[in-house]
mmCIF file of C-alpha atoms in Angstrom:
data_model
loop_
_atom_site.group_PDB
_atom_site.id
_atom_site.type_symbol
_atom_site.label_atom_id
_atom_site.label_comp_id
_atom_site.label_asym_id
_atom_site.label_seq_id
_atom_site.Cartn_x
_atom_site.Cartn_y
_atom_site.Cartn_z
ATOM 1 C CA MET A 144 71.189 120.948 103.955
ATOM 2 C CA SER A 145 74.262 120.818 101.553
ATOM 3 C CA SER A 146 77.344 118.714 102.474
ATOM 4 C CA LEU A 147 79.265 121.991 102.905
ATOM 5 C CA ALA A 148 76.696 123.227 105.394
ATOM 6 C CA ILE A 149 76.654 119.993 107.147
ATOM 7 C CA SER A 150 80.521 120.166 107.394
ATOM 8 C CA LYS A 151 80.433 123.681 108.818
ATOM 9 C CA PHE A 152 77.786 122.771 111.393
ATOM 10 C CA PHE A 153 79.707 119.738 112.588
ATOM 11 C CA LEU A 154 82.894 121.864 112.854
ATOM 12 C CA LEU A 155 81.099 124.408 114.955
ATOM 13 C CA PHE A 156 79.640 121.568 117.090
ATOM 14 C CA LEU A 157 83.243 120.150 117.730
ATOM 15 C CA VAL A 158 84.337 123.525 118.867
ATOM 16 C CA TRP A 159 81.587 123.887 121.253
ATOM 17 C CA TYR A 160 82.082 120.160 122.357
ATOM 18 C CA ALA A 161 85.862 120.899 122.993
ATOM 19 C CA SER A 162 85.098 124.016 125.034
ATOM 20 C CA ILE A 163 82.565 122.348 127.207
ATOM 21 C CA SER A 164 85.046 119.469 127.721
ATOM 22 C CA LEU A 165 87.520 121.959 129.060
ATOM 23 C CA THR A 166 85.062 123.530 131.388
ATOM 24 C CA SER A 167 82.981 120.696 132.771
ATOM 25 C CA SER A 168 84.937 117.455 132.816
ATOM 26 C CA SER A 169 88.167 118.240 134.671
ATOM 27 C CA SER A 170 87.288 115.944 137.522
ATOM 28 C CA VAL A 171 84.809 113.258 138.115
ATOM 29 C CA PRO A 172 84.377 112.274 141.711
ATOM 30 C CA ASP A 173 85.401 108.741 142.504
ATOM 31 C CA GLU A 174 82.599 108.396 145.045
ATOM 32 C CA TYR A 175 79.908 108.629 142.592
ATOM 33 C CA THR A 176 78.623 106.161 139.922
ATOM 34 C CA PHE A 177 75.964 106.880 137.284
ATOM 35 C CA SER A 178 73.646 104.324 138.839
ATOM 36 C CA ASP A 179 73.700 106.493 142.121
ATOM 37 C CA LEU A 180 72.737 109.786 140.666
ATOM 38 C CA ASP A 181 69.366 111.392 140.218
ATOM 39 C CA LEU A 182 69.289 111.678 136.454
ATOM 40 C CA ASP A 183 66.592 114.464 136.560
ATOM 41 C CA LYS A 184 69.251 116.746 137.946
ATOM 42 C CA PHE A 185 71.295 116.641 134.673
ATOM 43 C CA ILE A 186 69.354 119.012 132.402
ATOM 44 C CA SER A 187 71.641 121.406 130.640
ATOM 45 C CA ASP A 188 74.186 120.198 127.961
ATOM 46 C CA LYS A 189 76.897 120.986 130.493
ATOM 47 C CA GLN A 190 75.470 118.901 133.091
ATOM 48 C CA VAL A 191 74.641 116.039 130.865
ATOM 49 C CA PHE A 192 78.189 116.187 129.423
ATOM 50 C CA HIS A 193 79.432 115.838 133.042
ATOM 51 C CA LEU A 194 77.170 112.930 133.515
ATOM 52 C CA PHE A 195 78.551 111.417 130.371
ATOM 53 C CA GLN A 196 82.131 111.794 131.843
ATOM 54 C CA ILE A 197 81.062 109.800 134.904
ATOM 55 C CA TRP A 198 79.434 107.123 132.650
ATOM 56 C CA LYS A 199 82.549 106.840 130.475
ATOM 57 C CA LYS A 200 84.776 106.468 133.513
ATOM 58 C CA GLU A 201 82.721 103.760 134.999
ATOM 59 C CA THR A 202 82.150 101.767 131.884
ATOM 60 C CA GLY A 203 85.702 102.318 130.631
ATOM 61 C CA ARG A 204 84.443 103.571 127.292
ATOM 62 C CA GLU A 205 87.109 105.284 125.087
ATOM 63 C CA TYR A 206 86.728 106.815 121.723
ATOM 64 C CA GLN A 207 89.362 107.136 119.021
ATOM 65 C CA THR A 208 88.448 110.750 117.970
ATOM 66 C CA LEU A 209 86.736 113.786 119.283
ATOM 67 C CA GLY A 210 84.249 113.453 116.368
ATOM 68 C CA GLU A 211 83.323 109.926 117.499
ATOM 69 C CA GLU A 212 82.953 111.119 121.083
ATOM 70 C CA ALA A 213 80.710 114.046 119.964
ATOM 71 C CA VAL A 214 78.429 111.622 118.047
ATOM 72 C CA ARG A 215 78.216 109.236 120.954
ATOM 73 C CA PHE A 216 77.461 112.052 123.334
ATOM 74 C CA GLN A 217 74.455 113.024 121.168
ATOM 75 C CA ILE A 218 73.213 109.386 121.197
ATOM 76 C CA PHE A 219 73.785 109.409 125.000
ATOM 77 C CA LYS A 220 71.602 112.485 125.361
ATOM 78 C CA SER A 221 68.764 110.997 123.367
ATOM 79 C CA ASN A 222 68.915 107.798 125.343
ATOM 80 C CA LEU A 223 68.936 109.837 128.638
ATOM 81 C CA LYS A 224 65.973 111.801 127.433
ATOM 82 C CA GLU A 225 64.034 108.533 126.748
ATOM 83 C CA ILE A 226 64.959 107.226 130.126
ATOM 84 C CA ARG A 227 63.621 110.368 131.913
ATOM 85 C CA GLU A 228 60.329 110.387 129.914
ATOM 86 C CA LYS A 229 59.623 106.729 130.511
ATOM 87 C CA ASN A 230 60.387 106.909 134.318
ATOM 88 C CA ALA A 231 58.207 110.076 134.615
ATOM 89 C CA ALA A 232 55.270 107.902 133.340
ATOM 90 C CA ARG A 233 55.490 105.336 136.100
ATOM 91 C CA ARG A 234 52.209 105.014 137.886
ATOM 92 C CA SER A 235 53.204 102.461 140.700
ATOM 93 C CA PRO A 236 56.374 101.326 142.543
ATOM 94 C CA SER A 237 56.367 98.022 140.681
ATOM 95 C CA ASP A 238 56.163 99.648 137.213
ATOM 96 C CA TYR A 239 59.415 99.085 135.329
ATOM 97 C CA SER A 240 62.047 101.872 135.149
ATOM 98 C CA LEU A 241 64.820 102.459 132.858
ATOM 99 C CA GLY A 242 68.470 103.517 133.541
ATOM 100 C CA LEU A 243 71.848 104.166 132.079
ATOM 101 C CA ASN A 244 74.005 101.109 131.352
ATOM 102 C CA LYS A 245 76.893 100.094 129.146
ATOM 103 C CA PHE A 246 74.588 100.346 126.103
ATOM 104 C CA SER A 247 73.751 104.021 126.704
ATOM 105 C CA ASP A 248 75.875 105.388 123.880
ATOM 106 C CA MET A 249 74.359 103.057 121.263
ATOM 107 C CA THR A 250 71.260 103.325 119.224
ATOM 108 C CA TYR A 251 68.755 100.476 119.287
ATOM 109 C CA GLU A 252 69.716 99.713 115.711
ATOM 110 C CA GLU A 253 73.388 99.440 116.493
ATOM 111 C CA PHE A 254 72.627 97.366 119.544
ATOM 112 C CA SER A 255 70.386 95.027 117.529
ATOM 113 C CA LYS A 256 73.101 94.293 115.010
ATOM 114 C CA LEU A 257 75.432 93.126 117.789
ATOM 115 C CA TYR A 258 73.148 91.539 120.310
ATOM 116 C CA LEU A 259 69.939 90.646 118.688
ATOM 117 C CA HIS A 260 69.142 88.313 115.662
ATOM 118 C CA GLU A 261 65.987 87.163 114.175
ATOM 119 C CA THR A 262 66.474 83.363 113.492
ATOM 120 C CA GLU A 263 64.231 80.989 111.747
ATOM 121 C CA GLU A 264 63.496 77.996 113.955
ATOM 122 C CA PRO A 265 64.206 74.644 112.284
ATOM 123 C CA VAL A 266 61.554 71.991 111.663
ATOM 124 C CA MET A 267 62.234 69.100 113.943
ATOM 125 C CA GLU A 268 61.335 65.403 114.111
ATOM 126 C CA ILE A 269 59.132 64.353 116.910
ATOM 127 C CA ASN A 270 60.090 61.202 118.812
ATOM 128 C CA ASN A 271 60.266 59.967 122.406
ATOM 129 C CA SER A 272 62.893 62.597 123.424
ATOM 130 C CA LYS A 273 61.715 65.499 121.432
ATOM 131 C CA MET A 274 58.047 66.215 121.596
ATOM 132 C CA MET A 275 55.632 69.168 121.225
ATOM 133 C CA PHE A 276 53.409 69.788 124.174
ATOM 134 C CA ASN A 277 50.413 71.967 124.638
ATOM 135 C CA ASP A 278 49.348 71.916 128.261
ATOM 136 C CA ALA A 279 50.530 70.920 131.706
ATOM 137 C CA SER A 280 49.070 70.684 135.249
ATOM 138 C CA CYS A 281 50.676 71.379 138.507
ATOM 139 C CA ALA A 282 47.871 71.900 140.982
ATOM 140 C CA ASN A 283 50.399 71.912 143.972
ATOM 141 C CA ALA A 284 52.797 74.375 142.544
ATOM 142 C CA PRO A 285 53.503 77.275 145.074
ATOM 143 C CA SER A 286 52.567 80.903 144.218
ATOM 144 C CA SER A 287 56.160 81.818 143.867
ATOM 145 C CA TRP A 288 59.232 79.791 142.790
ATOM 146 C CA ASP A 289 62.782 80.686 142.372
ATOM 147 C CA TRP A 290 65.485 78.203 141.087
ATOM 148 C CA ARG A 291 68.225 80.594 142.190
ATOM 149 C CA THR A 292 67.421 79.802 145.815
ATOM 150 C CA LYS A 293 67.501 76.048 145.016
ATOM 151 C CA GLY A 294 70.969 76.171 143.844
ATOM 152 C CA ALA A 295 70.094 75.467 140.155
ATOM 153 C CA VAL A 296 71.329 78.640 138.540
ATOM 154 C CA THR A 297 74.850 79.774 137.845
ATOM 155 C CA HIS A 298 76.137 83.398 137.995
ATOM 156 C CA VAL A 299 74.998 85.871 135.259
ATOM 157 C CA LYS A 300 77.254 85.842 132.335
ATOM 158 C CA ASP A 301 77.957 88.358 129.465
ATOM 159 C CA GLN A 302 77.618 87.381 125.847
ATOM 160 C CA GLU A 303 79.524 90.552 124.840
ATOM 161 C CA SER A 304 79.212 91.715 121.185
ATOM 162 C CA CYS A 305 78.287 88.394 119.859
ATOM 163 C CA GLY A 306 74.813 87.238 119.090
ATOM 164 C CA SER A 307 75.162 84.134 121.158
ATOM 165 C CA CYS A 308 72.164 84.628 123.529
ATOM 166 C CA TRP A 309 70.809 81.185 122.279
ATOM 167 C CA ALA A 310 73.893 79.448 123.681
ATOM 168 C CA PHE A 311 73.675 81.124 127.004
ATOM 169 C CA SER A 312 69.954 80.278 127.349
ATOM 170 C CA ALA A 313 70.762 76.607 126.443
ATOM 171 C CA THR A 314 73.736 76.282 128.928
ATOM 172 C CA GLY A 315 71.443 77.803 131.722
ATOM 173 C CA ALA A 316 68.809 75.225 131.117
ATOM 174 C CA ILE A 317 71.443 72.372 130.854
ATOM 175 C CA GLU A 318 73.104 73.520 134.115
ATOM 176 C CA GLY A 319 69.708 73.793 135.858
ATOM 177 C CA ILE A 320 68.450 70.181 134.932
ATOM 178 C CA ASN A 321 71.764 68.639 135.837
ATOM 179 C CA GLN A 322 71.691 70.253 139.358
ATOM 180 C CA ILE A 323 68.075 69.128 139.817
ATOM 181 C CA VAL A 324 68.899 65.543 138.925
ATOM 182 C CA SER A 325 72.429 65.152 140.379
ATOM 183 C CA GLN A 326 72.474 67.873 143.138
ATOM 184 C CA SER A 327 75.686 69.233 141.650
ATOM 185 C CA LEU A 328 75.696 72.536 139.633
ATOM 186 C CA PRO A 329 78.108 72.445 136.585
ATOM 187 C CA GLU A 330 79.213 75.595 134.693
ATOM 188 C CA VAL A 331 79.171 74.474 131.096
ATOM 189 C CA SER A 332 80.728 75.991 127.984
ATOM 190 C CA GLU A 333 78.814 78.591 125.726
ATOM 191 C CA GLN A 334 81.765 78.649 123.472
ATOM 192 C CA GLN A 335 81.555 74.978 122.611
ATOM 193 C CA LEU A 336 78.045 75.450 121.414
ATOM 194 C CA VAL A 337 78.942 78.624 119.486
ATOM 195 C CA SER A 338 81.771 76.815 117.748
ATOM 196 C CA CYS A 339 80.377 73.256 117.458
ATOM 197 C CA ALA A 340 76.575 73.246 117.459
ATOM 198 C CA ALA A 341 74.601 73.536 114.185
ATOM 199 C CA SER A 342 73.870 77.139 114.304
ATOM 200 C CA GLN A 343 75.058 80.550 113.008
ATOM 201 C CA GLY A 344 77.330 81.049 116.028
ATOM 202 C CA CYS A 345 77.573 84.875 116.784
ATOM 203 C CA LYS A 346 74.977 85.465 114.141
ATOM 204 C CA GLY A 347 72.200 83.873 116.015
ATOM 205 C CA GLY A 348 70.798 80.291 116.636
ATOM 206 C CA TRP A 349 68.395 78.384 118.572
ATOM 207 C CA TYR A 350 68.699 76.579 121.916
ATOM 208 C CA VAL A 351 67.094 73.325 120.563
ATOM 209 C CA ASN A 352 70.008 73.018 118.169
ATOM 210 C CA ALA A 353 72.247 73.334 121.104
ATOM 211 C CA PHE A 354 70.369 70.666 123.068
ATOM 212 C CA LYS A 355 70.509 68.359 119.992
ATOM 213 C CA TYR A 356 74.269 68.872 119.674
ATOM 214 C CA VAL A 357 74.930 68.044 123.424
ATOM 215 C CA ILE A 358 72.921 64.813 123.037
ATOM 216 C CA ASP A 359 74.848 63.665 119.898
ATOM 217 C CA ASN A 360 78.170 64.730 121.496
ATOM 218 C CA HIS A 361 77.352 62.747 124.644
ATOM 219 C CA GLY A 362 77.692 65.873 126.783
ATOM 220 C CA ILE A 363 79.180 69.208 126.998
ATOM 221 C CA ALA A 364 82.527 70.477 128.471
ATOM 222 C CA SER A 365 82.977 72.907 131.358
ATOM 223 C CA GLU A 366 83.421 76.633 130.925
ATOM 224 C CA GLU A 367 86.944 76.196 132.346
ATOM 225 C CA THR A 368 87.849 73.574 129.741
ATOM 226 C CA TYR A 369 86.297 75.398 126.760
ATOM 227 C CA PRO A 370 86.278 79.196 127.776
ATOM 228 C CA TYR A 371 84.176 81.734 126.100
ATOM 229 C CA VAL A 372 85.848 84.153 123.642
ATOM 230 C CA ALA A 373 82.748 85.887 122.160
ATOM 231 C CA GLN A 374 83.549 85.048 118.540
ATOM 232 C CA ASP A 375 83.157 82.435 116.002
ATOM 233 C CA SER A 376 85.788 79.873 115.776
ATOM 234 C CA ALA A 377 86.437 76.247 114.527
ATOM 235 C CA CYS A 378 85.186 73.541 116.931
ATOM 236 C CA ASP A 379 87.966 72.228 119.180
ATOM 237 C CA ILE A 380 87.168 68.549 119.099
ATOM 238 C CA SER A 381 89.485 67.627 121.903
ATOM 239 C CA LYS A 382 88.109 70.240 124.295
ATOM 240 C CA ALA A 383 84.527 69.268 123.226
ATOM 241 C CA ALA A 384 85.107 65.610 124.072
ATOM 242 C CA ASN A 385 86.080 66.521 127.693
ATOM 243 C CA THR A 386 82.426 66.598 128.962
ATOM 244 C CA ILE A 387 81.092 67.198 132.457
ATOM 245 C CA ALA A 388 77.334 67.297 131.947
ATOM 246 C CA THR A 389 74.805 65.461 129.828
ATOM 247 C CA ILE A 390 71.201 65.553 128.912
ATOM 248 C CA ASP A 391 68.765 62.790 127.469
ATOM 249 C CA GLY A 392 66.598 64.776 125.311
ATOM 250 C CA TYR A 393 64.448 67.840 125.096
ATOM 251 C CA ASN A 394 60.802 69.041 124.852
ATOM 252 C CA TYR A 395 59.859 72.155 122.924
ATOM 253 C CA TRP A 396 57.141 74.259 121.432
ATOM 254 C CA ALA A 397 57.572 76.673 118.558
ATOM 255 C CA HIS A 398 55.433 79.599 117.180
ATOM 256 C CA SER A 399 52.394 78.157 118.990
ATOM 257 C CA PRO A 400 51.833 79.939 122.359
ATOM 258 C CA VAL A 401 51.432 77.877 125.558
ATOM 259 C CA SER A 402 49.130 79.093 128.240
ATOM 260 C CA GLU A 403 50.467 81.209 131.234
ATOM 261 C CA ASN A 404 49.654 78.261 133.589
ATOM 262 C CA SER A 405 51.425 75.634 131.248
ATOM 263 C CA LEU A 406 54.512 77.806 131.336
ATOM 264 C CA ARG A 407 54.327 78.222 135.073
ATOM 265 C CA CYS A 408 54.290 74.438 135.385
ATOM 266 C CA TYR A 409 57.309 74.048 133.050
ATOM 267 C CA VAL A 410 59.188 76.556 135.177
ATOM 268 C CA TYR A 411 58.228 74.898 138.416
ATOM 269 C CA LYS A 412 59.841 71.889 137.027
ATOM 270 C CA GLN A 413 63.273 73.399 135.821
ATOM 271 C CA PRO A 414 64.779 76.531 134.232
ATOM 272 C CA ILE A 415 63.205 76.990 130.736
ATOM 273 C CA SER A 416 64.720 78.403 127.633
ATOM 274 C CA VAL A 417 62.383 80.809 125.822
ATOM 275 C CA SER A 418 62.543 83.255 122.965
ATOM 276 C CA ILE A 419 61.329 86.823 123.224
ATOM 277 C CA TYR A 420 61.288 90.082 121.241
ATOM 278 C CA ALA A 421 63.833 92.450 122.967
ATOM 279 C CA SER A 422 62.394 95.921 122.539
ATOM 280 C CA PRO A 423 64.102 99.297 122.712
ATOM 281 C CA HIS A 424 63.067 99.776 126.327
ATOM 282 C CA LEU A 425 64.482 96.355 127.304
ATOM 283 C CA LYS A 426 67.968 97.550 126.226
ATOM 284 C CA SER A 427 67.743 100.150 129.065
ATOM 285 C CA TYR A 428 65.636 98.167 131.563
ATOM 286 C CA LYS A 429 66.710 98.757 135.121
ATOM 287 C CA SER A 430 64.017 97.525 137.655
ATOM 288 C CA GLY A 431 60.432 96.779 138.221
ATOM 289 C CA VAL A 432 57.981 94.631 136.313
ATOM 290 C CA PHE A 433 58.573 94.992 132.596
ATOM 291 C CA ASN A 434 55.159 95.073 130.761
ATOM 292 C CA GLY A 435 56.506 95.313 127.163
ATOM 293 C CA ASP A 436 54.416 98.402 126.268
ATOM 294 C CA ASP A 437 56.830 99.097 123.423
ATOM 295 C CA CYS A 438 56.347 95.653 121.993
ATOM 296 C CA SER A 439 52.799 96.480 120.820
ATOM 297 C CA GLY A 440 52.522 96.123 117.152
ATOM 298 C CA ILE A 441 55.294 93.499 116.965
ATOM 299 C CA VAL A 442 54.349 90.534 114.673
ATOM 300 C CA SER A 443 52.858 87.720 116.677
ATOM 301 C CA CYS A 444 55.523 85.313 117.890
ATOM 302 C CA LYS A 445 58.342 87.216 116.338
ATOM 303 C CA HIS A 446 61.481 87.045 118.335
ATOM 304 C CA ASN A 447 65.086 88.244 118.292
ATOM 305 C CA HIS A 448 66.584 87.103 121.654
ATOM 306 C CA ALA A 449 66.766 84.100 123.898
ATOM 307 C CA VAL A 450 66.752 84.173 127.745
ATOM 308 C CA LEU A 451 66.201 81.704 130.694
ATOM 309 C CA ILE A 452 63.123 81.749 132.979
ATOM 310 C CA VAL A 453 64.308 80.651 136.416
ATOM 311 C CA GLY A 454 61.216 81.334 138.408
ATOM 312 C CA TYR A 455 57.948 83.338 138.897
ATOM 313 C CA GLY A 456 56.447 85.605 141.625
ATOM 314 C CA SER A 457 54.251 88.651 142.270
ATOM 315 C CA SER A 458 54.967 92.240 143.312
ATOM 316 C CA GLY A 459 53.550 93.830 146.456
ATOM 317 C CA ASP A 460 50.770 95.516 144.334
ATOM 318 C CA GLY A 461 49.819 92.276 142.681
ATOM 319 C CA GLN A 462 51.696 92.177 139.384
ATOM 320 C CA ASP A 463 52.631 88.782 138.520
ATOM 321 C CA TYR A 464 56.051 88.176 136.807
ATOM 322 C CA TRP A 465 58.551 85.759 135.387
ATOM 323 C CA ILE A 466 62.134 85.906 136.800
ATOM 324 C CA VAL A 467 64.257 85.885 133.711
ATOM 325 C CA LYS A 468 68.001 85.519 133.514
ATOM 326 C CA ASN A 469 69.652 87.427 130.710
ATOM 327 C CA SER A 470 73.103 87.262 129.222
ATOM 328 C CA TRP A 471 74.052 90.978 129.181
ATOM 329 C CA GLY A 472 76.260 90.927 132.242
ATOM 330 C CA SER A 473 75.438 91.562 135.871
ATOM 331 C CA ASN A 474 75.464 95.353 135.500
ATOM 332 C CA TRP A 475 72.315 95.216 133.340
ATOM 333 C CA GLY A 476 68.892 95.278 134.883
ATOM 334 C CA ARG A 477 68.355 93.727 138.180
ATOM 335 C CA SER A 478 71.850 92.381 138.536
ATOM 336 C CA GLY A 479 71.498 90.659 135.225
ATOM 337 C CA TYR A 480 67.881 89.668 135.639
ATOM 338 C CA ILE A 481 64.527 91.104 134.436
ATOM 339 C CA PHE A 482 61.089 90.679 135.956
ATOM 340 C CA ILE A 483 58.642 90.195 132.897
ATOM 341 C CA LYS A 484 54.944 90.577 133.558
ATOM 342 C CA ARG A 485 52.876 87.443 133.392
ATOM 343 C CA ASN A 486 49.090 86.768 133.467
ATOM 344 C CA THR A 487 48.470 89.608 131.096
ATOM 345 C CA GLY A 488 45.640 87.979 129.098
ATOM 346 C CA ALA A 489 47.679 88.270 125.966
ATOM 347 C CA THR A 490 48.057 84.847 124.109
ATOM 348 C CA GLU A 491 51.557 85.493 123.119
ATOM 349 C CA GLY A 492 52.629 86.875 126.544
ATOM 350 C CA VAL A 493 54.721 90.070 127.024
ATOM 351 C CA CYS A 494 57.011 90.528 124.004
ATOM 352 C CA ASN A 495 55.971 87.008 122.690
ATOM 353 C CA ILE A 496 57.490 85.196 125.613
ATOM 354 C CA ASN A 497 54.786 82.421 125.468
ATOM 355 C CA CYS A 498 55.423 81.623 121.878
ATOM 356 C CA SER A 499 58.610 79.442 121.713
ATOM 357 C CA GLY A 500 60.580 77.539 124.238
ATOM 358 C CA SER A 501 62.249 74.334 125.264
ATOM 359 C CA TYR A 502 63.775 72.442 128.209
ATOM 360 C CA PRO A 503 66.327 69.581 128.274
ATOM 361 C CA THR A 504 65.524 66.283 129.892
ATOM 362 C CA LYS A 505 67.757 64.092 132.109
ATOM 363 C CA GLY A 506 66.721 61.032 133.873
ATOM 364 C CA LYS A 507 63.148 60.575 135.236
ATOM 365 C CA LYS A 508 62.994 63.048 138.028
ATOM 366 C CA GLU A 509 60.227 65.521 138.025
ATOM 367 C CA ALA A 510 58.891 68.099 140.294
ATOM 368 C CA PRO A 511 56.157 67.094 142.744
ATOM 369 C CA ALA A 512 52.589 66.963 141.384
ATOM 370 C CA LEU A 513 53.678 67.840 137.854
ATOM 371 C CA ARG A 514 52.005 66.064 135.003
ATOM 372 C CA LEU A 515 52.772 66.887 131.281
ATOM 373 C CA ALA A 516 50.113 66.470 128.663
ATOM 374 C CA THR A 517 51.668 65.955 125.269
ATOM 375 C CA SER A 518 50.463 66.005 121.852
ATOM 376 C CA MET A 519 52.191 64.345 118.909
#
């Protein structure tokens, strides 16, 4: 199609778009939110456009031009179609479902540029406080475990349009181990890690670099002292020196999957930072046990996102899962969390969740009946 033909087509589309705006979006009922609505009832362009207006109102989304809004509406329609098709294929109540969220006017490619980054993991020296481990034993661990109920997990946070997931994963692990050891839950600063740790800030990083920085800095400041601004900035030395939480060291594994049982033992000990490959469906995840069916074909142990495992459990129909805290806000997924399937038989785990991870250490306290077997 020639550029002239494309221009004419786009002009006609904008005329149609303007007319449908006048006829279908004059009022959006305050009592409804897009999460309450049956998406299968919005079929025609006019109905989908009305849903789009509800979504815009609830998310506070605004566009500069009619042309920009028209483009975003087409992406919204495409995402809605994918959501419907995936949800129609569910076979049991525990199968995962997709839903509209604040990312629903973005393509996966656009979303990836802001939120996801493939980062090379650094080679680290092994010593008494940083070791690679292959297996663990925890015979007395219960069948389910949730650090949220133990007071070791802070509220869900939002990294916003900054690729700082690694910092949020690290702070979650630091907060957890400090609560377990001291019985006091700190809320520590992600921005300090973004600005001060040896990483690429909003362009990605690795939680191990965050742990190393906190050790070298003799601690980390509170969120209140060093608040999050969702952008790269120079390290504020005075704020960084005002620390409220410390760690002694960290253990890690990288590009060498641990067993499902080993990972369960680590999670029983404390919240664990791990790397995953965040697939297109994960962007729109709403509920259920995520099986990573759209991660098939991903290179072994490739990852683009960091999260925090805070527990494990099983659904009513027997699907085992990890309880995973994300950093995309509480309006994403299950109030900011996702259940990722475990015990699948795949060496790398769902979306490579078994491949790379780490946890900080503090003091000598360990969970009951937990024995780590390490290899140098």
